[in-house]
C-alpha positions as semicolon CSV with decimal commas, in nm:
position;residue;x (nm);y (nm);z (nm)
1;X;3,658;22,877;7,505
2;X;3,574;23,031;7,841
3;X;3,802;23,293;7,991
4;X;3,929;23,226;8,342
5;X;4,078;23,458;8,606
6;X;4,426;23,554;8,491
7;X;4,340;23,549;8,119
8;X;4,466;23,846;7,918
9;X;4,214;24,068;7,740
10;X;4,366;24,242;7,435
11;X;4,340;24,620;7,449
12;X;4,068;24,773;7,236
13;X;3,812;25,052;7,224
14;X;3,443;24,975;7,213
15;X;3,195;25,208;7,045
16;X;2,888;25,267;7,264
17;X;2,540;25,363;7,148
18;X;2,620;25,715;7,264
19;X;2,923;25,888;7,410
20;X;3,297;25,853;7,353
21;X;3,482;25,526;7,281
22;X;3,541;25,303;7,583
23;X;3,894;25,175;7,649
24;X;3,922;24,816;7,767
25;X;4,115;24,768;7,982
26;X;4,077;25,103;8,155
27;X;4,412;25,209;8,306
28;X;4,236;25,400;8,582
29;X;3,988;25,147;8,717
30;X;3,833;24,803;8,697
31;X;3,586;24,734;8,418
32;X;3,276;24,526;8,476
33;X;3,200;24,402;8,125
34;X;2,862;24,235;8,127
35;X;2,698;24,058;7,836
36;X;2,323;24,076;7,828
37;X;2,064;23,951;7,578
38;X;1,858;24,157;7,332
39;X;1,735;24,516;7,337
40;X;1,425;24,550;7,553
41;X;1,473;24,207;7,715
42;X;1,251;24,221;8,028
43;X;1,484;23,989;8,219
44;X;1,783;24,212;8,141
45;X;1,587;24,522;8,237
46;X;1,507;24,370;8,574
47;X;1,876;24,315;8,644
48;X;1,990;24,651;8,509
49;X;1,755;24,829;8,750
50;X;1,969;24,696;9,036
51;X;2,282;24,830;8,864
52;X;2,125;25,172;8,808
53;X;2,002;25,193;9,168
54;X;2,354;25,136;9,306
55;X;2,558;25,287;9,024
56;X;2,718;25,555;9,242
57;X;2,827;25,288;9,489
58;X;2,975;25,081;9,206
59;X;3,170;25,376;9,069
60;X;3,295;25,469;9,416
61;X;3,446;25,120;9,436
62;X;3,656;25,197;9,128
63;X;3,442;25,000;8,881
64;X;3,328;25,115;8,539
65;X;3,018;24,945;8,398
66;X;3,002;24,847;8,029
67;X;2,697;24,654;7,907
68;X;2,688;24,462;7,578
69;X;2,374;24,346;7,394
70;X;2,349;24,132;7,081
71;X;2,134;24,401;6,918
72;X;2,219;24,684;6,680
73;X;2,300;25,031;6,810
74;X;1,995;25,162;6,623
75;X;1,762;24,925;6,805
76;X;1,928;24,982;7,142
77;X;1,880;25,359;7,125
78;X;1,508;25,305;7,173
79;X;1,565;25,119;7,501
80;X;1,872;25,251;7,684
81;X;1,814;25,625;7,692
82;X;1,897;25,759;8,038
83;X;2,115;25,471;8,158
84;X;2,418;25,606;8,352
85;X;2,669;25,368;8,190
86;X;2,774;25,293;7,830
87;X;2,587;25,033;7,627
88;X;2,743;24,856;7,329
89;X;2,564;24,681;7,045
90;X;2,717;24,363;6,902
91;X;2,457;24,216;6,660
92;X;2,722;24,004;6,484
93;X;2,820;23,854;6,824
94;X;3,191;23,904;6,756
95;X;3,262;24,015;7,112
96;X;3,041;23,737;7,247
97;X;3,243;23,481;7,052
98;X;3,575;23,627;7,169
99;X;3,469;23,596;7,532
100;X;3,308;23,255;7,486
101;X;2,952;23,372;7,554
102;X;2,720;23,147;7,355
103;X;2,339;23,110;7,344
104;X;2,164;22,797;7,468
105;X;1,803;22,685;7,506
106;X;1,855;22,645;7,879
107;X;1,853;23,027;7,897
108;X;1,473;23,010;7,924
109;X;1,413;22,640;7,991
110;X;1,611;22,618;8,315
111;X;1,361;22,576;8,603
112;X;1,541;22,837;8,815
113;X;1,457;23,114;8,569
114;X;1,083;23,049;8,531
115;X;0,975;23,260;8,828
116;X;1,197;23,549;8,716
117;X;1,055;23,532;8,363
118;X;0,700;23,570;8,496
119;X;0,800;23,859;8,723
120;X;1,006;24,033;8,454
121;X;0,739;24,002;8,186
122;X;0,467;24,126;8,422
123;X;0,670;24,430;8,523
124;X;0,784;24,494;8,167
125;X;0,427;24,478;8,035
126;X;0,313;24,724;8,301
127;X;0,595;24,965;8,212
128;X;0,513;24,935;7,841
129;X;0,147;25,011;7,908
130;X;0,256;25,317;8,107
131;X;0,490;25,408;7,818
132;X;0,794;25,395;8,043
133;X;0,954;25,128;7,823
134;X;0,932;25,014;7,463
135;X;0,832;24,662;7,374
136;X;1,112;24,443;7,236
137;X;1,097;24,312;6,882
138;X;0,903;23,993;6,828
139;X;1,211;23,845;6,661
140;X;1,510;24,023;6,820
141;X;1,862;24,021;6,678
142;X;2,043;23,709;6,793
143;X;1,724;23,536;6,910
144;X;1,587;23,485;7,262
145;X;1,821;23,217;7,393
146;X;2,116;23,439;7,486
147;X;2,295;23,375;7,813
148;X;2,445;23,645;8,035
149;X;2,809;23,664;8,137
150;X;3,015;23,888;8,366
151;X;3,383;23,977;8,352
152;X;3,581;24,194;8,591
153;X;3,886;24,324;8,405
154;X;4,180;24,488;8,582
155;X;4,373;24,795;8,464
156;X;4,651;24,560;8,352
157;X;4,417;24,381;8,109
158;X;4,385;24,060;8,308
159;X;4,055;23,900;8,400
160;X;4,009;23,930;8,775
161;X;3,692;23,719;8,784
162;X;3,445;23,573;8,536
163;X;3,097;23,424;8,546
164;X;2,909;23,244;8,267
165;X;2,538;23,230;8,334
166;X;2,357;22,896;8,339
167;X;2,024;23,064;8,258
168;X;1,892;23,404;8,151
169;X;1,896;23,554;8,502
170;X;2,218;23,402;8,631
171;X;2,462;23,687;8,690
172;X;2,654;23,864;8,965
173;X;2,454;24,066;9,209
174;X;2,584;24,410;9,295
175;X;2,702;24,279;9,633
176;X;2,898;24,000;9,462
177;X;3,054;24,248;9,220
178;X;3,163;24,480;9,501
179;X;3,311;24,189;9,697
180;X;3,513;24,077;9,395
181;X;3,637;24,430;9,333
182;X;3,741;24,464;9,697
183;X;3,943;24,145;9,668
184;X;4,111;24,262;9,347
185;X;4,327;24,511;9,537
186;X;4,273;24,807;9,302
187;X;4,304;25,159;9,434
188;X;4,017;25,355;9,273
189;X;4,205;25,685;9,274
190;X;4,503;25,555;9,076
191;X;4,412;25,229;8,905
192;X;4,716;25,070;9,069
193;X;4,679;24,706;9,159
194;X;4,809;24,576;9,489
195;X;4,871;24,217;9,590
196;X;4,559;24,067;9,754
197;X;4,579;23,890;10,086
198;X;4,560;23,508;10,069
199;X;4,199;23,499;10,183
200;X;4,108;23,753;9,914
201;X;4,248;23,540;9,635
202;X;3,972;23,289;9,697
203;X;3,715;23,554;9,617
204;X;3,842;23,587;9,260
205;X;3,658;23,268;9,173
206;X;3,309;23,339;9,039
207;X;3,035;23,310;9,302
């Protein structure tokens, strides 16, 4: 079952690959919980570069990034060193199932992803040759047909916005994320939610 804006997310703490436990929801800010694919996925790496590049801007907007992969923490440690946000391993896909994020063959067979696959693999191969990245496993945990998903969760535990990807590179851009956060009416310094204006309510629907 897919979660929609207004759905409640039960409180819990997630254990990242490194660092302290992550509270979800976070009483002090919005949480952008994004589900990616497997450790070392070149398509995921391409997207995460855009998050890293604008991470300070994202945090200034009162958003905390949390990224989930369907790989083990042990495998992820070889790929996520140096990322400025917490990464969580979920090889059993329990969190994926709770949020309704399921794999599908269209992840790689959708025509709109083919160009991105070529670009991501070419860049990933170049980075591997330069030893800037490690190659992913030939048979990664959870397979290669994972789909991405994005959830913006308010301090009160309600889903502000959600997006389920139709293919492997179908996710919010940073600009879309910032626009959704702006419409959520959260004050970054306090975590307090304010009532959005009528025109802002429309922006809670996934782009």
